[in-house]
Short mmCIF file of C-alpha atoms and ligand atoms in Angstrom, two decimals:
data_model
loop_
_atom_site.label_atom_id
_atom_site.label_comp_id
_atom_site.label_asym_id
_atom_site.label_seq_id
_atom_site.Cartn_x
_atom_site.Cartn_y
_atom_site.Cartn_z
CA UNK U 1 31.74 -22.66 19.44
CA UNK U 2 31.22 -18.94 19.91
CA UNK U 3 32.37 -16.42 17.30
CA UNK U 4 31.90 -12.74 16.53
CA UNK U 5 31.34 -11.91 12.89
CA UNK U 6 31.02 -8.52 11.22
CA UNK U 7 28.73 -8.75 8.20
CA UNK U 8 29.01 -5.64 6.02
CA UNK U 9 26.06 -4.61 3.85
CA UNK U 10 23.70 -6.58 6.10
CA UNK U 11 20.83 -4.16 5.50
CA UNK U 12 20.89 -4.80 1.75
CA UNK U 13 19.29 -7.51 -0.33
CA UNK U 14 21.68 -10.48 0.02
CA UNK U 15 23.25 -9.23 3.26
CA UNK U 16 19.90 -9.24 5.09
CA UNK U 17 19.37 -12.92 4.20
CA UNK U 18 22.91 -13.75 5.35
CA UNK U 19 22.42 -11.86 8.63
CA UNK U 20 19.09 -13.62 9.28
CA UNK U 21 20.59 -17.05 8.54
CA UNK U 22 23.57 -16.51 10.86
CA UNK U 23 21.56 -14.89 13.68
CA UNK U 24 19.00 -17.71 13.74
CA UNK U 25 21.23 -20.69 12.92
CA UNK U 26 24.09 -19.75 15.28
CA UNK U 27 22.62 -18.37 18.53
CA UNK U 28 26.07 -18.62 20.15
CA UNK U 29 27.59 -16.26 17.55
CA UNK U 30 27.51 -12.50 17.90
CA UNK U 31 26.52 -10.99 14.55
CA UNK U 32 27.36 -7.35 13.88
CA UNK U 33 25.64 -5.84 10.87
CA UNK U 34 27.82 -2.97 9.63
CA UNK U 35 26.03 -0.86 7.03
CA UNK U 36 25.97 2.79 5.92
CA UNK U 37 22.27 2.56 4.99
CA UNK U 38 22.59 3.97 1.47
CA UNK U 39 19.50 4.00 -0.78
CA UNK U 40 19.88 0.19 -0.99
CA UNK U 41 20.19 -0.45 2.74
CA UNK U 42 16.97 -0.85 4.67
CA UNK U 43 16.61 -1.98 8.27
CA UNK U 44 13.00 -2.95 7.51
CA UNK U 45 14.60 -6.01 5.89
CA UNK U 46 15.61 -7.24 9.37
CA UNK U 47 12.61 -6.30 11.55
CA UNK U 48 11.95 -9.96 12.43
CA UNK U 49 15.39 -10.54 13.95
CA UNK U 50 16.50 -7.12 15.19
CA UNK U 51 15.52 -7.92 18.80
CA UNK U 52 17.62 -11.10 18.87
CA UNK U 53 20.20 -10.95 21.68
CA UNK U 54 23.03 -11.96 19.33
CA UNK U 55 22.29 -9.22 16.75
CA UNK U 56 24.03 -5.81 16.72
CA UNK U 57 23.83 -2.96 14.23
CA UNK U 58 26.53 -0.37 13.49
CA UNK U 59 25.73 2.44 11.06
CA UNK U 60 29.17 2.94 9.53
CA UNK U 61 30.46 3.79 6.07
CA UNK U 62 33.33 1.55 4.98
CA UNK U 63 35.02 4.68 3.59
CA UNK U 64 35.47 5.86 7.18
CA UNK U 65 38.62 4.00 8.28
CA UNK U 66 38.61 5.42 11.85
CA UNK U 67 35.06 4.27 12.51
CA UNK U 68 35.90 0.82 11.11
CA UNK U 69 38.80 0.55 13.56
CA UNK U 70 36.46 1.55 16.40
CA UNK U 71 33.92 -1.10 15.47
CA UNK U 72 36.67 -3.74 15.41
CA UNK U 73 37.86 -2.60 18.86
CA UNK U 74 34.32 -2.57 20.27
CA UNK U 75 33.19 -5.95 18.96
CA UNK U 76 36.49 -7.87 18.63
CA UNK U 77 35.50 -9.92 15.57
CA UNK U 78 36.97 -13.29 14.56
CA UNK U 79 35.50 -13.04 11.08
CA UNK U 80 34.28 -10.61 8.45
CA UNK U 81 31.78 -11.38 5.71
CA UNK U 82 31.99 -8.46 3.31
CA UNK U 83 28.94 -7.74 1.18
CA UNK U 84 28.71 -3.92 1.37
CA UNK U 85 28.96 -2.55 -2.14
CA UNK U 86 27.42 -0.38 -4.78
CA UNK U 87 25.75 -3.14 -6.75
CA UNK U 88 23.79 -1.87 -9.75
CA UNK U 89 25.39 -1.85 -13.23
CA UNK U 90 23.17 0.96 -14.58
CA UNK U 91 24.07 3.24 -11.65
CA UNK U 92 27.76 2.43 -12.24
CA UNK U 93 27.37 3.73 -15.79
CA UNK U 94 25.85 6.96 -14.42
CA UNK U 95 28.43 7.47 -11.60
CA UNK U 96 31.48 5.18 -11.81
CA UNK U 97 33.43 6.94 -9.05
CA UNK U 98 30.88 5.96 -6.37
CA UNK U 99 31.77 2.37 -7.26
CA UNK U 100 35.52 3.01 -7.03
CA UNK U 101 35.07 4.60 -3.59
CA UNK U 102 32.87 1.98 -1.94
CA UNK U 103 33.86 -1.19 -3.78
CA UNK U 104 37.59 -0.61 -4.10
CA UNK U 105 38.66 1.88 -1.41
CA UNK U 106 36.01 0.66 1.07
CA UNK U 107 37.20 -2.93 0.64
CA UNK U 108 40.85 -1.93 1.16
CA UNK U 109 39.83 0.01 4.30
CA UNK U 110 38.14 -3.11 5.62
CA UNK U 111 41.16 -5.30 4.78
CA UNK U 112 43.37 -2.83 6.64
CA UNK U 113 41.06 -2.77 9.67
CA UNK U 114 41.04 -6.59 9.87
CA UNK U 115 44.79 -6.89 9.35
CA UNK U 116 45.51 -4.21 11.96
CA UNK U 117 43.03 -5.52 14.53
CA UNK U 118 44.20 -9.13 14.18
CA UNK U 119 47.80 -7.81 14.44
CA UNK U 120 49.10 -10.38 12.00
CA UNK U 121 48.07 -13.21 14.32
CA UNK U 122 45.58 -14.76 11.96
CA UNK U 123 44.91 -18.03 13.77
CA UNK U 124 41.16 -18.78 13.69
CA UNK U 125 40.39 -15.61 11.71
CA UNK U 126 38.71 -15.27 8.34
CA UNK U 127 38.02 -12.44 5.87
CA UNK U 128 35.32 -13.51 3.41
CA UNK U 129 34.80 -11.33 0.34
CA UNK U 130 31.51 -11.77 -1.50
CA UNK U 131 31.86 -11.08 -5.21
CA UNK U 132 30.14 -11.54 -8.53
CA UNK U 133 30.47 -13.61 -11.70
CA UNK U 134 30.44 -10.33 -13.66
CA UNK U 135 34.22 -10.01 -13.09
CA UNK U 136 34.69 -12.76 -15.71
CA UNK U 137 33.10 -10.72 -18.49
CA UNK U 138 30.79 -12.15 -21.15
CA UNK U 139 30.32 -15.65 -22.57
CA UNK U 140 29.17 -16.53 -26.08
CA UNK U 141 26.49 -19.15 -26.75
CA UNK U 142 28.46 -21.89 -24.97
CA UNK U 143 30.85 -22.40 -22.05
CA UNK U 144 30.84 -21.58 -18.34
CA UNK U 145 32.80 -19.45 -15.89
CA UNK U 146 35.09 -21.52 -13.65
CA UNK U 147 37.26 -20.32 -10.77
CA UNK U 148 40.22 -20.01 -13.15
CA UNK U 149 38.48 -18.05 -15.91
CA UNK U 150 40.46 -14.91 -16.72
CA UNK U 151 39.02 -11.66 -15.36
CA UNK U 152 37.57 -9.48 -18.13
CA UNK U 153 35.14 -6.95 -16.59
CA UNK U 154 33.23 -4.57 -18.89
CA UNK U 155 31.08 -2.33 -16.70
CA UNK U 156 32.34 0.12 -14.06
CA UNK U 157 30.52 -2.10 -11.52
CA UNK U 158 32.28 -5.30 -12.56
CA UNK U 159 35.62 -3.47 -12.94
CA UNK U 160 35.31 -2.20 -9.35
CA UNK U 161 34.40 -5.68 -8.05
CA UNK U 162 37.30 -7.23 -10.01
CA UNK U 163 39.64 -4.68 -8.47
CA UNK U 164 38.37 -5.47 -4.96
CA UNK U 165 38.87 -9.22 -5.60
CA UNK U 166 42.48 -8.50 -6.64
CA UNK U 167 43.09 -6.52 -3.44
CA UNK U 168 41.67 -9.33 -1.28
CA UNK U 169 44.00 -11.86 -2.99
CA UNK U 170 46.92 -9.43 -2.69
CA UNK U 171 46.35 -9.19 1.10
CA UNK U 172 46.42 -12.98 1.25
CA UNK U 173 49.56 -13.30 -0.86
CA UNK U 174 51.41 -10.34 0.70
CA UNK U 175 50.37 -10.42 4.36
CA UNK U 176 48.99 -13.97 4.73
CA UNK U 177 45.57 -12.56 5.63
CA UNK U 178 43.24 -15.60 5.73
CA UNK U 179 40.76 -14.83 2.98
CA UNK U 180 38.16 -16.64 0.97
CA UNK U 181 36.24 -15.30 -2.04
CA UNK U 182 33.06 -16.39 -3.77
CA UNK U 183 31.77 -15.22 -7.15
CA UNK U 184 28.05 -15.67 -7.55
CA UNK U 185 25.58 -15.37 -10.41
CA UNK U 186 22.46 -13.13 -10.44
CA UNK U 187 20.36 -13.46 -7.29
CA UNK U 188 16.60 -12.96 -6.99
CA UNK U 189 14.16 -13.19 -4.11
CA UNK U 190 12.47 -11.23 -1.30
CA UNK U 191 13.89 -7.79 -0.36
CA UNK U 192 15.48 -7.23 -3.78
CA UNK U 193 15.64 -3.51 -4.55
CA UNK U 194 13.34 -2.69 -7.50
CA UNK U 195 16.08 -1.30 -9.72
CA UNK U 196 17.14 -4.83 -10.77
CA UNK U 197 15.29 -6.74 -13.48
CA UNK U 198 12.99 -9.08 -11.52
CA UNK U 199 11.72 -6.77 -8.72
CA UNK U 200 11.54 -3.79 -11.12
CA UNK U 201 9.33 -5.75 -13.48
CA UNK U 202 7.15 -7.17 -10.65
CA UNK U 203 6.57 -3.60 -9.45
CA UNK U 204 5.86 -2.28 -12.95
CA UNK U 205 3.46 -5.13 -13.74
CA UNK U 206 1.49 -4.39 -10.54
CA UNK U 207 1.33 -0.72 -11.58
CA UNK U 208 0.73 -1.51 -15.26
CA UNK U 209 3.80 0.50 -16.27
CA UNK U 210 6.01 -0.34 -19.31
CA UNK U 211 8.53 -3.20 -18.90
CA UNK U 212 11.77 -1.75 -20.34
CA UNK U 213 13.69 -4.62 -21.98
CA UNK U 214 17.19 -3.58 -23.07
CA UNK U 215 18.29 -4.24 -26.66
CA UNK U 216 17.00 -7.43 -28.28
CA UNK U 217 16.17 -9.07 -24.92
CA UNK U 218 18.33 -12.09 -25.77
CA UNK U 219 20.89 -11.52 -23.00
CA UNK U 220 21.28 -14.51 -20.71
CA UNK U 221 21.68 -14.64 -16.92
CA UNK U 222 22.00 -17.57 -14.49
CA UNK U 223 19.48 -16.94 -11.67
CA UNK U 224 19.91 -18.15 -8.09
CA UNK U 225 17.41 -17.82 -5.22
CA UNK U 226 18.92 -15.50 -2.61
CA UNK U 227 18.38 -17.93 0.29
CA UNK U 228 20.45 -20.53 -1.57
CA UNK U 229 23.23 -17.96 -1.94
CA UNK U 230 23.06 -17.40 1.83
CA UNK U 231 23.48 -21.15 2.54
CA UNK U 232 26.44 -21.24 0.16
CA UNK U 233 28.00 -18.28 2.01
CA UNK U 234 27.50 -20.14 5.32
CA UNK U 235 29.35 -23.18 3.90
CA UNK U 236 32.17 -21.21 2.31
CA UNK U 237 32.67 -19.16 5.48
CA UNK U 238 32.92 -22.26 7.68
CA UNK U 239 34.44 -24.84 5.33
CA UNK U 240 36.07 -23.02 2.42
CA UNK U 241 39.82 -23.40 2.02
CA UNK U 242 42.02 -20.47 3.00
CA UNK U 243 42.97 -18.43 -0.09
CA UNK U 244 40.49 -20.22 -2.34
CA UNK U 245 37.73 -18.99 -4.62
CA UNK U 246 34.32 -20.66 -5.04
CA UNK U 247 31.92 -20.01 -7.91
CA UNK U 248 28.24 -20.11 -6.92
CA UNK U 249 25.49 -20.41 -9.54
CA UNK U 250 21.92 -21.45 -10.07
CA UNK U 251 22.32 -24.04 -12.87
CA UNK U 252 19.49 -21.92 -14.24
CA UNK U 253 20.06 -19.91 -17.41
CA UNK U 254 17.34 -17.71 -18.84
CA UNK U 255 17.24 -15.30 -21.75
CA UNK U 256 15.81 -12.02 -20.41
CA UNK U 257 12.80 -12.02 -22.71
CA UNK U 258 11.81 -15.59 -21.78
CA UNK U 259 12.12 -14.74 -18.09
CA UNK U 260 10.04 -11.59 -18.53
CA UNK U 261 7.32 -13.55 -20.34
CA UNK U 262 7.25 -16.18 -17.56
CA UNK U 263 7.00 -13.40 -14.98
CA UNK U 264 4.11 -11.83 -16.92
CA UNK U 265 2.23 -15.16 -16.99
CA UNK U 266 2.69 -15.76 -13.24
CA UNK U 267 1.71 -12.18 -12.42
CA UNK U 268 -1.42 -12.30 -14.63
CA UNK U 269 -2.55 -15.37 -12.66
CA UNK U 270 -1.77 -13.74 -9.33
CA UNK U 271 -3.55 -10.49 -10.24
CA UNK U 272 -6.53 -12.21 -11.87
CA UNK U 273 -5.74 -10.50 -15.18
CA UNK U 274 -6.44 -11.99 -18.62
CA UNK U 275 -3.60 -14.24 -19.91
CA UNK U 276 -1.32 -12.09 -22.10
CA UNK U 277 -2.32 -8.79 -20.49
CA UNK U 278 1.00 -8.02 -18.80
CA UNK U 279 3.03 -9.07 -21.87
CA UNK U 280 1.50 -6.06 -23.63
CA UNK U 281 3.60 -3.89 -21.29
CA UNK U 282 6.89 -5.21 -22.74
CA UNK U 283 8.75 -2.31 -24.39
CA UNK U 284 12.12 -2.78 -26.07
CA UNK U 285 14.39 0.17 -25.27
CA UNK U 286 17.91 1.33 -26.09
CA UNK U 287 20.51 -1.21 -24.96
CA UNK U 288 22.74 -0.83 -21.91
CA UNK U 289 26.25 0.19 -23.07
CA UNK U 290 28.86 -2.57 -22.63
CA UNK U 291 26.04 -5.08 -21.97
CA UNK U 292 27.48 -8.57 -21.29
CA UNK U 293 25.75 -11.11 -23.56
CA UNK U 294 25.73 -14.17 -21.33
CA UNK U 295 26.75 -15.24 -17.82
CA UNK U 296 26.80 -18.88 -16.71
CA UNK U 297 28.54 -20.38 -13.72
CA UNK U 298 30.18 -23.77 -13.44
CA UNK U 299 29.53 -24.50 -9.73
CA UNK U 300 31.16 -27.95 -9.76
CA UNK U 301 33.82 -27.00 -7.20
CA UNK U 302 31.44 -25.89 -4.43
CA UNK U 303 29.17 -28.82 -5.26
CA UNK U 304 31.96 -31.43 -5.07
CA UNK U 305 34.07 -29.91 -2.26
CA UNK U 306 31.40 -28.46 0.02
CA UNK U 307 28.30 -30.42 -1.04
CA UNK U 308 26.30 -27.29 -1.94
CA UNK U 309 23.49 -27.31 -4.48
CA UNK U 310 20.51 -24.92 -4.89
CA UNK U 311 17.52 -26.15 -2.85
CA UNK U 312 14.63 -24.61 -4.79
CA UNK U 313 13.69 -24.74 -8.44
CA UNK U 314 13.29 -21.48 -10.34
CA UNK U 315 9.51 -21.96 -10.46
CA UNK U 316 9.37 -22.34 -6.64
CA UNK U 317 11.75 -19.46 -6.00
CA UNK U 318 9.95 -17.13 -8.39
CA UNK U 319 6.54 -18.01 -6.89
CA UNK U 320 7.89 -17.29 -3.35
CA UNK U 321 9.36 -14.03 -4.60
CA UNK U 322 6.12 -12.85 -6.21
CA UNK U 323 4.17 -13.80 -3.06
CA UNK U 324 6.63 -11.81 -0.94
CA UNK U 325 6.16 -8.66 -3.04
CA UNK U 326 2.39 -8.98 -2.80
CA UNK U 327 2.54 -9.40 0.97
CA UNK U 328 5.00 -6.52 1.37
CA UNK U 329 3.48 -3.72 -0.69
CA UNK U 330 4.31 -1.23 2.10
CA UNK U 331 8.01 -2.14 1.80
CA UNK U 332 7.74 -1.62 -1.96
CA UNK U 333 6.03 1.76 -1.43
CA UNK U 334 8.71 2.94 1.00
CA UNK U 335 11.66 2.02 -1.21
CA UNK U 336 10.11 3.47 -4.37
CA UNK U 337 9.32 6.88 -2.89
CA UNK U 338 11.68 9.87 -2.91
CA UNK U 339 15.08 9.40 -4.55
CA UNK U 340 13.96 6.25 -6.42
CA UNK U 341 11.63 8.37 -8.58
CA UNK U 342 14.52 10.61 -9.68
CA UNK U 343 16.70 7.59 -10.50
CA UNK U 344 13.86 6.00 -12.48
CA UNK U 345 13.24 9.21 -14.47
CA UNK U 346 16.93 9.58 -15.29
CA UNK U 347 17.40 5.93 -16.27
CA UNK U 348 14.25 5.29 -18.33
CA UNK U 349 13.21 8.61 -19.90
CA UNK U 350 16.09 8.66 -22.38
P1 NAD Z 1 22.54 -4.17 -2.30
O1 NAD Z 1 22.82 -2.99 -3.18
O2 NAD Z 1 21.15 -4.66 -2.15
O3 NAD Z 1 23.07 -3.87 -0.81
C1 NAD Z 1 24.30 -3.26 -0.57
C2 NAD Z 1 24.36 -2.90 0.91
O4 NAD Z 1 25.64 -2.30 1.17
C3 NAD Z 1 23.30 -1.88 1.35
O5 NAD Z 1 22.74 -2.26 2.59
C4 NAD Z 1 24.07 -0.58 1.49
O6 NAD Z 1 23.52 0.30 2.47
C5 NAD Z 1 25.45 -1.10 1.90
N1 NAD Z 1 26.51 -0.16 1.52
C6 NAD Z 1 26.71 0.40 0.30
N2 NAD Z 1 27.77 1.24 0.34
C7 NAD Z 1 28.25 1.19 1.61
C8 NAD Z 1 29.34 1.81 2.27
N3 NAD Z 1 30.13 2.69 1.64
N4 NAD Z 1 29.57 1.51 3.58
C9 NAD Z 1 28.77 0.62 4.23
N5 NAD Z 1 27.71 0.03 3.66
C10 NAD Z 1 27.46 0.31 2.36
O7 NAD Z 1 23.53 -5.31 -2.81
P2 NAD Z 1 23.29 -6.89 -2.94
O8 NAD Z 1 22.60 -7.17 -4.21
O9 NAD Z 1 22.71 -7.38 -1.66
O10 NAD Z 1 24.79 -7.38 -3.09
C11 NAD Z 1 25.59 -7.67 -1.93
C12 NAD Z 1 26.96 -8.11 -2.38
O11 NAD Z 1 26.85 -9.28 -3.18
C13 NAD Z 1 27.70 -7.08 -3.23
O12 NAD Z 1 29.05 -7.09 -2.86
C14 NAD Z 1 27.52 -7.57 -4.65
O13 NAD Z 1 28.59 -7.19 -5.47
C15 NAD Z 1 27.49 -9.08 -4.43
N6 NAD Z 1 26.71 -9.85 -5.43
C16 NAD Z 1 25.44 -9.48 -5.74
C17 NAD Z 1 24.71 -10.25 -6.65
C18 NAD Z 1 23.27 -9.92 -7.00
O14 NAD Z 1 22.69 -10.57 -7.88
N7 NAD Z 1 22.64 -8.96 -6.34
C19 NAD Z 1 25.29 -11.37 -7.25
C20 NAD Z 1 26.61 -11.71 -6.92
C21 NAD Z 1 27.31 -10.94 -5.99
P1 TYD Z 2 20.19 -6.62 -13.66
O1 TYD Z 2 19.09 -7.11 -12.79
O2 TYD Z 2 20.51 -5.16 -13.66
O3 TYD Z 2 21.48 -7.48 -13.30
P2 TYD Z 2 22.93 -7.53 -14.05
O4 TYD Z 2 23.04 -6.44 -15.02
O5 TYD Z 2 23.85 -7.33 -12.88
O6 TYD Z 2 23.01 -8.90 -14.65
O7 TYD Z 2 19.87 -7.02 -15.16
C1 TYD Z 2 19.65 -8.37 -15.53
C2 TYD Z 2 19.46 -8.42 -17.02
O8 TYD Z 2 18.25 -7.70 -17.35
C3 TYD Z 2 20.58 -7.71 -17.78
O9 TYD Z 2 20.82 -8.42 -19.00
C4 TYD Z 2 20.02 -6.34 -18.10
C5 TYD Z 2 18.52 -6.62 -18.25
N1 TYD Z 2 17.64 -5.48 -17.86
C6 TYD Z 2 16.68 -5.00 -18.76
O10 TYD Z 2 16.52 -5.52 -19.88
N2 TYD Z 2 15.89 -3.95 -18.37
C7 TYD Z 2 16.03 -3.34 -17.15
O11 TYD Z 2 15.30 -2.37 -16.86
C8 TYD Z 2 17.01 -3.86 -16.24
C9 TYD Z 2 17.19 -3.23 -14.89
C10 TYD Z 2 17.79 -4.94 -16.63
#
């Protein structure tokens, strides 16, 4: 069956993997990548598929409601998969309003565009909102986030994502807009912007720069390979129940310091350095304010209802990720030039 889907944020980290999966797996679909190309958006992520006949790109900011309406008129979508967002917690602490604009107002603009274009005839339509487990707040030593865990966001980033989730549900409850939401744990993999823990530390290890571990390093995250998130998004988009939420996780919890040490070992091998050499770069620095102690997803629902489970182990995924960064040093150079340097200075020279 043929479909037209607008994927927002398709030039970013997760979005580029979702666009690639849909463009290659569904040649009969028309895939429209709608992205403003902020610092985090990079069309280099999609060079291998940009010539595909079913791929289209629209450089549009989701804050621009008129341009959104035009794109809907031009492409006549049946579905939206919404990933465009400001996504980094540390940047949200520096400039919270950017997160309110894009994540909250941008999402409402997109909901309005879909509702208006579909003219309340929602048969065969779907608005899929991609969200994060960070909306649930922090866990102690035990327990997991389920789909019914109460929202308790602590950072401006997670507060803005929580707000956007509420708006998506409100459009379902108020206007019957056919929506589905997923809340996923921390992703890692190729094309990850080097402001987040894993790609930042890979880049710093290559350059023998300090590895800035926040606080005591005992914070825990549940890591999922980005391509496994993309396959989950494919399933939820096609088979998820209208109005439902699905939690997506890696069944893979790591304390930051243990993960950093593993990364150092793998990188020493890759770089032909002495065992233990990169660990010497570990530097404990002042903690992130409002830092959530532990995230862990209970992904039973998507496992049982949609048959999804991560396909790679952490060791395999991490090895593929490291290989990708070694093979794509030009990409790394491009994204760490210019404005990145100013961000890095501001964030880490405190
Ligand atoms: P990213 O920062 O790598 O990419 C975001 C993309 O959105 C970029 O291409 C950027 O240009 C685009 N964008 C930003 N503001 C825009 C605007 N105003 N208009 C149009 N485009 C805009 O983010 P990511 O890590 O790929 O995350 C994608 C989505 O998945 C986000 O909604 C995020 O909240 C969610 N998520 C991320 C993770 C993770 O670990 N990275 C985990 C769970 C959920
Ligand atoms: P991050 O990749 O920013 O994802 P999130 O905050 O959305 O979970 O951070 C992952 C963990 O790594 C988090 O506990 C914060 C920590 N961290 C550091 O210790 N140092 C750093 O420089 C960064 C970016 C993160």
